[in-house]
């Protein structure tokens, strides 16, 4: 006799949510309060209780990594987070990761993880602009979209993704572009990778830059990262900040220059001195859009690296990781062309 037709039960994907703090876990005194609340006040369990729908999509587990305002993010939490993600994704029964994070430095954590996670499984970062206690809080829908994305096979191999306000941005190109609005995360220069269409992630583009399993960076034996300072140029810049960076032990300096990464002539001597001491200097731009490219000036001769389309805070991360491998500006310059 023929065997009865069996209903094939498709197992739900397993997604782990790692909570680090931020407005998404923020609590205010009233539901009309949109600023001045306490970020990182609510634990992971409270966040997940607000979105029971996620359990239809995936088997979800939560872990608390930290509970801070992301303006206070540091190397220690970054390394803890990266090592935990690598450990989890190495398990065959973990299919994807969602990280909840404050929005202030979300783009930095995203790019850091994009360079050090050793798996092609989906890693999604989200935050919120309105505290969890607010009317029309944006956290819950971002959590639902993020779990959909982390559970999706389509999200594999695309690098770390940011899922906020129904858009999918890539870690390398995303920026917080507005201090208050919920549509703050954009990739103004290079565009979104995709959108959520009725909760379903749909991709239209992919980055050409190396990430995750294709990078040379490995944090598994690191307990700290090299010190890199950012110096923001302006009228009357006189190089004192560059001197202070050197005096405080910077191994690298990112110069957020005017225009196409220009340096004030009064600040040049301090930066040339830094380069002579073996400190790697990267020229980036305080202008929000457009690449920082090579120059005909003495800057290239001095070995200053140009940041391309990375903004100063992202250039800083690539320089930190580059310095774990070499302090040869030429080799670091190659990294800025690849990542
Ligand atoms: N919207 C936010 O998440 C900002 C809150 C806080 N400053 C943080 O980044 O954690």
mmCIF file of C-alpha atoms and ligand atoms in Angstrom:
data_model
loop_
_atom_site.group_PDB
_atom_site.id
_atom_site.type_symbol
_atom_site.label_atom_id
_atom_site.label_comp_id
_atom_site.label_asym_id
_atom_site.label_seq_id
_atom_site.Cartn_x
_atom_site.Cartn_y
_atom_site.Cartn_z
ATOM 1 C CA UNK A 1 0.000 0.000 0.000
ATOM 2 C CA UNK A 2 1.056 3.548 -0.656
ATOM 3 C CA UNK A 3 2.311 5.499 2.323
ATOM 4 C CA UNK A 4 -0.017 8.301 3.363
ATOM 5 C CA UNK A 5 1.012 11.711 2.090
ATOM 6 C CA UNK A 6 2.781 13.429 4.920
ATOM 7 C CA UNK A 7 2.412 17.098 5.597
ATOM 8 C CA UNK A 8 5.992 18.354 5.303
ATOM 9 C CA UNK A 9 6.693 20.504 8.353
ATOM 10 C CA UNK A 10 9.123 23.268 7.494
ATOM 11 C CA UNK A 11 11.239 24.194 10.496
ATOM 12 C CA UNK A 12 11.290 27.877 11.349
ATOM 13 C CA UNK A 13 14.684 29.597 11.196
ATOM 14 C CA UNK A 14 16.478 30.290 14.485
ATOM 15 C CA UNK A 15 17.260 33.947 15.125
ATOM 16 C CA UNK A 16 19.148 35.358 18.115
ATOM 17 C CA UNK A 17 18.526 38.961 19.158
ATOM 18 C CA UNK A 18 21.420 40.683 20.932
ATOM 19 C CA UNK A 19 20.417 43.832 22.792
ATOM 20 C CA UNK A 20 22.895 46.637 23.465
ATOM 21 C CA UNK A 21 20.670 49.560 24.530
ATOM 22 C CA UNK A 22 19.549 52.776 22.839
ATOM 23 C CA UNK A 23 16.217 54.502 22.326
ATOM 24 C CA UNK A 24 14.629 51.267 21.149
ATOM 25 C CA UNK A 25 15.013 50.250 24.812
ATOM 26 C CA UNK A 26 14.245 53.780 26.002
ATOM 27 C CA UNK A 27 11.641 54.698 28.592
ATOM 28 C CA UNK A 28 10.040 58.110 29.106
ATOM 29 C CA UNK A 29 7.675 59.449 31.754
ATOM 30 C CA UNK A 30 4.804 59.869 29.283
ATOM 31 C CA UNK A 31 3.786 58.596 25.849
ATOM 32 C CA UNK A 32 4.120 62.088 24.330
ATOM 33 C CA UNK A 33 7.762 62.459 25.348
ATOM 34 C CA UNK A 34 10.050 61.987 22.318
ATOM 35 C CA UNK A 35 13.317 63.368 23.741
ATOM 36 C CA UNK A 36 14.924 63.643 27.163
ATOM 37 C CA UNK A 37 14.082 60.016 28.034
ATOM 38 C CA UNK A 38 16.459 57.378 29.385
ATOM 39 C CA UNK A 39 18.039 55.281 26.621
ATOM 40 C CA UNK A 40 18.850 51.654 27.415
ATOM 41 C CA UNK A 41 16.328 51.444 30.276
ATOM 42 C CA UNK A 42 14.351 48.358 29.228
ATOM 43 C CA UNK A 43 15.693 44.810 28.980
ATOM 44 C CA UNK A 44 15.529 42.518 25.950
ATOM 45 C CA UNK A 45 12.488 40.632 27.315
ATOM 46 C CA UNK A 46 10.382 43.809 27.444
ATOM 47 C CA UNK A 47 11.398 44.703 23.877
ATOM 48 C CA UNK A 48 10.395 41.286 22.558
ATOM 49 C CA UNK A 49 7.076 41.199 24.444
ATOM 50 C CA UNK A 50 5.976 44.213 22.386
ATOM 51 C CA UNK A 51 6.210 42.158 19.163
ATOM 52 C CA UNK A 52 4.784 38.637 19.714
ATOM 53 C CA UNK A 53 4.416 38.390 15.885
ATOM 54 C CA UNK A 54 8.156 37.613 15.577
ATOM 55 C CA UNK A 55 7.537 34.117 16.917
ATOM 56 C CA UNK A 56 5.499 33.288 13.796
ATOM 57 C CA UNK A 57 8.524 34.072 11.648
ATOM 58 C CA UNK A 58 11.325 32.428 13.620
ATOM 59 C CA UNK A 59 12.366 30.737 16.838
ATOM 60 C CA UNK A 60 13.685 33.785 18.648
ATOM 61 C CA UNK A 61 16.025 33.940 21.624
ATOM 62 C CA UNK A 62 17.303 37.118 23.249
ATOM 63 C CA UNK A 63 20.560 38.016 24.992
ATOM 64 C CA UNK A 64 21.572 41.242 26.700
ATOM 65 C CA UNK A 65 25.111 42.296 25.674
ATOM 66 C CA UNK A 66 24.996 45.781 27.243
ATOM 67 C CA UNK A 67 22.359 48.422 27.971
ATOM 68 C CA UNK A 68 23.886 51.776 27.098
ATOM 69 C CA UNK A 69 23.257 54.920 25.087
ATOM 70 C CA UNK A 70 25.284 54.209 21.958
ATOM 71 C CA UNK A 71 27.060 57.580 22.221
ATOM 72 C CA UNK A 72 29.088 55.717 24.866
ATOM 73 C CA UNK A 73 29.936 52.676 22.715
ATOM 74 C CA UNK A 74 33.513 51.431 23.133
ATOM 75 C CA UNK A 75 36.041 48.868 21.867
ATOM 76 C CA UNK A 76 35.314 46.521 24.761
ATOM 77 C CA UNK A 77 31.599 46.128 23.968
ATOM 78 C CA UNK A 78 32.381 45.979 20.219
ATOM 79 C CA UNK A 79 34.775 43.079 20.721
ATOM 80 C CA UNK A 80 32.385 41.278 23.077
ATOM 81 C CA UNK A 81 29.567 41.687 20.536
ATOM 82 C CA UNK A 82 31.668 40.581 17.548
ATOM 83 C CA UNK A 83 33.057 37.524 19.338
ATOM 84 C CA UNK A 84 29.587 36.480 20.523
ATOM 85 C CA UNK A 85 28.138 36.848 17.001
ATOM 86 C CA UNK A 86 30.976 34.789 15.503
ATOM 87 C CA UNK A 87 30.422 32.130 18.175
ATOM 88 C CA UNK A 88 26.657 32.017 17.561
ATOM 89 C CA UNK A 89 26.851 31.988 13.764
ATOM 90 C CA UNK A 90 29.360 29.114 13.843
ATOM 91 C CA UNK A 91 26.543 26.949 15.267
ATOM 92 C CA UNK A 92 24.539 25.075 12.640
ATOM 93 C CA UNK A 93 21.308 25.814 14.526
ATOM 94 C CA UNK A 94 21.657 29.622 14.395
ATOM 95 C CA UNK A 95 20.431 31.124 11.112
ATOM 96 C CA UNK A 96 20.661 34.845 11.703
ATOM 97 C CA UNK A 97 21.340 37.633 14.195
ATOM 98 C CA UNK A 98 19.489 40.832 15.041
ATOM 99 C CA UNK A 99 21.223 43.514 17.123
ATOM 100 C CA UNK A 100 19.276 46.290 18.842
ATOM 101 C CA UNK A 101 21.393 49.414 19.253
ATOM 102 C CA UNK A 102 21.237 53.147 19.884
ATOM 103 C CA UNK A 103 21.102 55.127 16.689
ATOM 104 C CA UNK A 104 23.897 57.613 17.448
ATOM 105 C CA UNK A 105 26.756 55.219 16.621
ATOM 106 C CA UNK A 106 24.710 52.497 14.918
ATOM 107 C CA UNK A 107 26.448 53.120 11.578
ATOM 108 C CA UNK A 108 29.846 52.650 13.240
ATOM 109 C CA UNK A 109 28.984 49.354 14.934
ATOM 110 C CA UNK A 110 27.427 48.171 11.662
ATOM 111 C CA UNK A 111 30.598 48.879 9.667
ATOM 112 C CA UNK A 112 32.851 47.402 12.368
ATOM 113 C CA UNK A 113 30.847 44.147 12.362
ATOM 114 C CA UNK A 114 30.710 44.211 8.553
ATOM 115 C CA UNK A 115 34.512 43.929 8.578
ATOM 116 C CA UNK A 116 34.984 41.339 11.361
ATOM 117 C CA UNK A 117 32.056 38.873 11.276
ATOM 118 C CA UNK A 118 33.244 35.556 9.853
ATOM 119 C CA UNK A 119 29.980 34.210 8.475
ATOM 120 C CA UNK A 120 27.748 34.864 5.477
ATOM 121 C CA UNK A 121 24.588 34.371 7.548
ATOM 122 C CA UNK A 122 22.387 37.474 7.953
ATOM 123 C CA UNK A 123 23.365 40.047 10.589
ATOM 124 C CA UNK A 124 20.867 42.899 10.963
ATOM 125 C CA UNK A 125 21.166 46.006 13.139
ATOM 126 C CA UNK A 126 18.245 48.155 14.208
ATOM 127 C CA UNK A 127 17.409 50.969 16.557
ATOM 128 C CA UNK A 128 14.551 53.401 16.993
ATOM 129 C CA UNK A 129 14.121 57.148 17.043
ATOM 130 C CA UNK A 130 11.145 57.171 19.414
ATOM 131 C CA UNK A 131 11.387 55.563 22.855
ATOM 132 C CA UNK A 132 9.535 52.293 23.469
ATOM 133 C CA UNK A 133 6.991 54.176 25.614
ATOM 134 C CA UNK A 134 6.039 56.723 22.879
ATOM 135 C CA UNK A 135 2.913 56.975 20.724
ATOM 136 C CA UNK A 136 3.800 55.434 17.338
ATOM 137 C CA UNK A 137 7.085 54.081 18.644
ATOM 138 C CA UNK A 138 9.126 52.870 15.654
ATOM 139 C CA UNK A 139 10.969 50.108 17.553
ATOM 140 C CA UNK A 140 8.391 47.275 17.277
ATOM 141 C CA UNK A 141 7.998 47.402 13.465
ATOM 142 C CA UNK A 142 11.768 47.631 13.104
ATOM 143 C CA UNK A 143 12.130 44.499 15.274
ATOM 144 C CA UNK A 144 9.554 42.623 13.169
ATOM 145 C CA UNK A 145 11.221 43.670 9.888
ATOM 146 C CA UNK A 146 14.655 42.792 11.273
ATOM 147 C CA UNK A 147 13.565 39.282 12.285
ATOM 148 C CA UNK A 148 12.022 38.798 8.827
ATOM 149 C CA UNK A 149 15.330 39.898 7.292
ATOM 150 C CA UNK A 150 17.559 37.815 9.593
ATOM 151 C CA UNK A 151 15.367 34.768 8.848
ATOM 152 C CA UNK A 152 15.551 35.331 5.097
ATOM 153 C CA UNK A 153 17.888 33.302 2.848
ATOM 154 C CA UNK A 154 18.039 36.303 0.541
ATOM 155 C CA UNK A 155 19.910 38.330 3.176
ATOM 156 C CA UNK A 156 22.854 35.898 3.143
ATOM 157 C CA UNK A 157 26.211 37.148 1.916
ATOM 158 C CA UNK A 158 25.218 40.816 1.755
ATOM 159 C CA UNK A 159 27.218 42.045 4.727
ATOM 160 C CA UNK A 160 25.721 43.610 7.831
ATOM 161 C CA UNK A 161 22.341 45.211 7.095
ATOM 162 C CA UNK A 162 20.402 48.059 8.725
ATOM 163 C CA UNK A 163 16.616 47.610 8.763
ATOM 164 C CA UNK A 164 14.857 50.774 9.822
ATOM 165 C CA UNK A 165 11.842 52.714 8.576
ATOM 166 C CA UNK A 166 11.043 49.983 5.991
ATOM 167 C CA UNK A 167 14.389 50.462 4.211
ATOM 168 C CA UNK A 168 17.375 48.106 3.939
ATOM 169 C CA UNK A 169 20.725 49.867 4.019
ATOM 170 C CA UNK A 170 24.206 48.352 3.802
ATOM 171 C CA UNK A 171 26.626 48.860 6.710
ATOM 172 C CA UNK A 172 29.344 50.521 4.641
ATOM 173 C CA UNK A 173 27.280 53.283 3.123
ATOM 174 C CA UNK A 174 24.579 54.033 5.695
ATOM 175 C CA UNK A 175 24.624 57.265 7.692
ATOM 176 C CA UNK A 176 22.490 58.789 10.402
ATOM 177 C CA UNK A 177 21.400 61.884 8.481
ATOM 178 C CA UNK A 178 18.908 63.558 10.809
ATOM 179 C CA UNK A 179 19.099 64.153 14.563
ATOM 180 C CA UNK A 180 15.389 63.520 15.267
ATOM 181 C CA UNK A 181 13.388 62.061 12.397
ATOM 182 C CA UNK A 182 12.482 58.384 12.002
ATOM 183 C CA UNK A 183 13.754 58.367 8.391
ATOM 184 C CA UNK A 184 17.238 59.273 9.606
ATOM 185 C CA UNK A 185 19.116 56.239 8.183
ATOM 186 C CA UNK A 186 19.991 56.787 4.538
ATOM 187 C CA UNK A 187 22.837 56.007 2.165
ATOM 188 C CA UNK A 188 22.819 59.440 0.519
ATOM 189 C CA UNK A 189 25.781 58.752 -1.723
ATOM 190 C CA UNK A 190 25.195 55.169 -2.889
ATOM 191 C CA UNK A 191 21.576 54.350 -2.095
ATOM 192 C CA UNK A 192 19.464 51.708 -0.358
ATOM 193 C CA UNK A 193 20.025 47.996 -1.008
ATOM 194 C CA UNK A 194 16.314 47.279 -0.775
ATOM 195 C CA UNK A 195 13.000 47.772 0.966
ATOM 196 C CA UNK A 196 10.467 45.904 3.053
ATOM 197 C CA UNK A 197 7.424 45.271 0.949
ATOM 198 C CA UNK A 198 4.565 44.347 3.297
ATOM 199 C CA UNK A 199 7.196 43.100 5.767
ATOM 200 C CA UNK A 200 8.987 41.004 3.142
ATOM 201 C CA UNK A 201 12.591 42.053 2.389
ATOM 202 C CA UNK A 202 13.232 42.726 -1.300
ATOM 203 C CA UNK A 203 16.747 43.471 -2.568
ATOM 204 C CA UNK A 204 17.543 45.620 -5.573
ATOM 205 C CA UNK A 205 21.301 46.108 -5.159
ATOM 206 C CA UNK A 206 24.454 44.661 -3.583
ATOM 207 C CA UNK A 207 27.690 46.282 -2.468
ATOM 208 C CA UNK A 208 30.856 45.682 -4.509
ATOM 209 C CA UNK A 209 33.090 46.149 -1.449
ATOM 210 C CA UNK A 210 34.524 43.219 0.516
ATOM 211 C CA UNK A 211 32.954 42.317 3.863
ATOM 212 C CA UNK A 212 32.529 39.548 6.475
ATOM 213 C CA UNK A 213 34.117 36.272 5.267
ATOM 214 C CA UNK A 214 36.148 38.077 2.571
ATOM 215 C CA UNK A 215 38.059 40.451 4.863
ATOM 216 C CA UNK A 216 41.523 39.964 6.346
ATOM 217 C CA UNK A 217 40.447 41.156 9.809
ATOM 218 C CA UNK A 218 40.147 38.779 12.742
ATOM 219 C CA UNK A 219 39.177 39.914 16.231
ATOM 220 C CA UNK A 220 39.246 36.493 17.885
ATOM 221 C CA UNK A 221 42.553 37.192 19.674
ATOM 222 C CA UNK A 222 42.106 40.924 20.226
ATOM 223 C CA UNK A 223 41.309 42.508 23.606
ATOM 224 C CA UNK A 224 41.527 46.106 22.408
ATOM 225 C CA UNK A 225 41.841 48.124 19.191
ATOM 226 C CA UNK A 226 44.483 50.702 18.215
ATOM 227 C CA UNK A 227 43.796 54.312 19.188
ATOM 228 C CA UNK A 228 42.681 56.445 16.236
ATOM 229 C CA UNK A 229 41.533 60.054 16.685
ATOM 230 C CA UNK A 230 39.412 62.157 14.335
ATOM 231 C CA UNK A 231 40.387 65.792 13.814
ATOM 232 C CA UNK A 232 37.704 68.090 12.409
ATOM 233 C CA UNK A 233 39.137 70.896 10.303
ATOM 234 C CA UNK A 234 37.821 74.462 10.343
ATOM 235 C CA UNK A 235 38.807 78.085 9.738
ATOM 236 C CA UNK A 236 41.790 78.900 12.014
ATOM 237 C CA UNK A 237 42.784 75.223 12.451
ATOM 238 C CA UNK A 238 46.367 75.393 13.686
ATOM 239 C CA UNK A 239 47.392 71.751 14.170
ATOM 240 C CA UNK A 240 47.153 71.780 17.981
ATOM 241 C CA UNK A 241 44.581 68.978 17.934
ATOM 242 C CA UNK A 242 46.892 66.876 15.781
ATOM 243 C CA UNK A 243 49.720 67.497 18.266
ATOM 244 C CA UNK A 244 47.419 66.450 21.111
ATOM 245 C CA UNK A 245 46.493 63.233 19.280
ATOM 246 C CA UNK A 246 50.168 62.349 18.865
ATOM 247 C CA UNK A 247 50.955 63.243 22.494
ATOM 248 C CA UNK A 248 48.114 60.967 23.652
ATOM 249 C CA UNK A 249 49.383 57.935 21.794
ATOM 250 C CA UNK A 250 47.266 57.859 18.623
ATOM 251 C CA UNK A 251 48.451 55.203 16.169
ATOM 252 C CA UNK A 252 46.348 56.775 13.465
ATOM 253 C CA UNK A 253 44.661 60.093 12.718
ATOM 254 C CA UNK A 254 41.609 60.627 10.533
ATOM 255 C CA UNK A 255 41.537 64.209 9.310
ATOM 256 C CA UNK A 256 37.979 65.351 8.554
ATOM 257 C CA UNK A 257 39.016 67.969 6.059
ATOM 258 C CA UNK A 258 37.202 70.745 4.256
ATOM 259 C CA UNK A 259 36.097 70.106 0.651
ATOM 260 C CA UNK A 260 37.886 67.125 -0.913
ATOM 261 C CA UNK A 261 39.782 66.420 2.307
ATOM 262 C CA UNK A 262 41.735 69.661 2.340
ATOM 263 C CA UNK A 263 44.099 70.501 5.201
ATOM 264 C CA UNK A 264 44.648 74.012 6.600
ATOM 265 C CA UNK A 265 48.217 75.084 5.822
ATOM 266 C CA UNK A 266 48.753 75.960 9.488
ATOM 267 C CA UNK A 267 47.833 72.384 10.468
ATOM 268 C CA UNK A 268 50.031 70.686 7.841
ATOM 269 C CA UNK A 269 53.308 70.670 9.844
ATOM 270 C CA UNK A 270 51.724 68.790 12.773
ATOM 271 C CA UNK A 271 50.298 66.139 10.426
ATOM 272 C CA UNK A 272 53.594 65.779 8.508
ATOM 273 C CA UNK A 273 55.326 65.305 11.863
ATOM 274 C CA UNK A 274 52.800 62.643 12.867
ATOM 275 C CA UNK A 275 53.379 60.747 9.600
ATOM 276 C CA UNK A 276 57.160 60.892 10.139
ATOM 277 C CA UNK A 277 56.628 59.277 13.546
ATOM 278 C CA UNK A 278 54.855 56.328 11.863
ATOM 279 C CA UNK A 279 51.308 57.466 12.637
ATOM 280 C CA UNK A 280 49.021 56.748 9.684
ATOM 281 C CA UNK A 281 47.102 59.830 8.542
ATOM 282 C CA UNK A 282 43.875 59.383 6.554
ATOM 283 C CA UNK A 283 42.330 62.327 4.718
ATOM 284 C CA UNK A 284 38.535 62.282 4.795
ATOM 285 C CA UNK A 285 35.938 65.015 4.422
ATOM 286 C CA UNK A 286 33.559 66.874 6.705
ATOM 287 C CA UNK A 287 31.353 67.341 3.605
ATOM 288 C CA UNK A 288 28.593 64.703 3.906
ATOM 289 C CA UNK A 289 28.677 63.517 0.271
ATOM 290 C CA UNK A 290 31.267 62.706 -2.365
ATOM 291 C CA UNK A 291 34.539 60.803 -2.151
ATOM 292 C CA UNK A 292 37.827 62.103 -0.774
ATOM 293 C CA UNK A 293 40.275 61.378 -3.566
ATOM 294 C CA UNK A 294 44.014 61.749 -4.151
ATOM 295 C CA UNK A 295 45.498 65.218 -4.360
ATOM 296 C CA UNK A 296 48.383 66.677 -6.287
ATOM 297 C CA UNK A 297 49.612 68.325 -3.113
ATOM 298 C CA UNK A 298 52.430 67.285 -0.828
ATOM 299 C CA UNK A 299 49.815 65.313 1.141
ATOM 300 C CA UNK A 300 50.104 62.291 -1.138
ATOM 301 C CA UNK A 301 53.912 62.513 -0.999
ATOM 302 C CA UNK A 302 53.753 62.515 2.798
ATOM 303 C CA UNK A 303 51.923 59.176 2.580
ATOM 304 C CA UNK A 304 48.487 60.428 3.627
ATOM 305 C CA UNK A 305 45.804 57.904 2.686
ATOM 306 C CA UNK A 306 42.526 59.143 1.163
ATOM 307 C CA UNK A 307 39.254 57.786 2.527
ATOM 308 C CA UNK A 308 37.142 57.508 -0.646
ATOM 309 C CA UNK A 309 33.425 57.509 0.187
ATOM 310 C CA UNK A 310 33.897 56.506 3.828
ATOM 311 C CA UNK A 311 32.881 59.293 6.189
ATOM 312 C CA UNK A 312 35.352 60.199 8.968
ATOM 313 C CA UNK A 313 33.802 57.906 11.590
ATOM 314 C CA UNK A 314 33.813 54.916 9.199
ATOM 315 C CA UNK A 315 37.331 55.718 7.980
ATOM 316 C CA UNK A 316 38.369 55.618 11.632
ATOM 317 C CA UNK A 317 37.099 52.030 11.989
ATOM 318 C CA UNK A 318 38.849 50.774 8.859
ATOM 319 C CA UNK A 319 42.036 52.479 10.042
ATOM 320 C CA UNK A 320 41.717 50.873 13.504
ATOM 321 C CA UNK A 321 41.364 47.434 11.918
ATOM 322 C CA UNK A 322 44.035 48.131 9.284
ATOM 323 C CA UNK A 323 46.451 49.034 12.075
ATOM 324 C CA UNK A 324 45.931 45.589 13.624
ATOM 325 C CA UNK A 325 47.677 44.283 10.472
ATOM 326 C CA UNK A 326 50.232 46.926 9.435
ATOM 327 C CA UNK A 327 51.240 50.560 9.821
ATOM 328 C CA UNK A 328 52.458 50.853 6.243
ATOM 329 C CA UNK A 329 50.334 53.673 4.720
ATOM 330 C CA UNK A 330 50.572 52.084 1.279
ATOM 331 C CA UNK A 331 49.045 48.813 2.519
ATOM 332 C CA UNK A 332 46.381 50.731 4.451
ATOM 333 C CA UNK A 333 45.631 52.679 1.272
ATOM 334 C CA UNK A 334 44.988 49.359 -0.526
ATOM 335 C CA UNK A 335 42.466 48.471 2.211
ATOM 336 C CA UNK A 336 40.589 51.735 1.593
ATOM 337 C CA UNK A 337 40.149 50.652 -2.034
ATOM 338 C CA UNK A 338 38.755 47.227 -1.108
ATOM 339 C CA UNK A 339 36.504 47.641 1.935
HETATM 340 N N1 LIG B 1 17.672 57.308 18.879
HETATM 341 C C1 LIG B 1 18.622 56.827 19.632
HETATM 342 O O1 LIG B 1 18.816 55.631 19.753
HETATM 343 C C2 LIG B 1 19.496 57.834 20.333
HETATM 344 C C3 LIG B 1 19.611 57.506 21.809
HETATM 345 C C4 LIG B 1 21.025 57.409 22.317
HETATM 346 N N2 LIG B 1 21.709 58.656 22.191
HETATM 347 C C5 LIG B 1 21.751 56.268 21.624
HETATM 348 O O2 LIG B 1 22.316 56.396 20.581
HETATM 349 O O3 LIG B 1 21.718 55.201 22.182
#
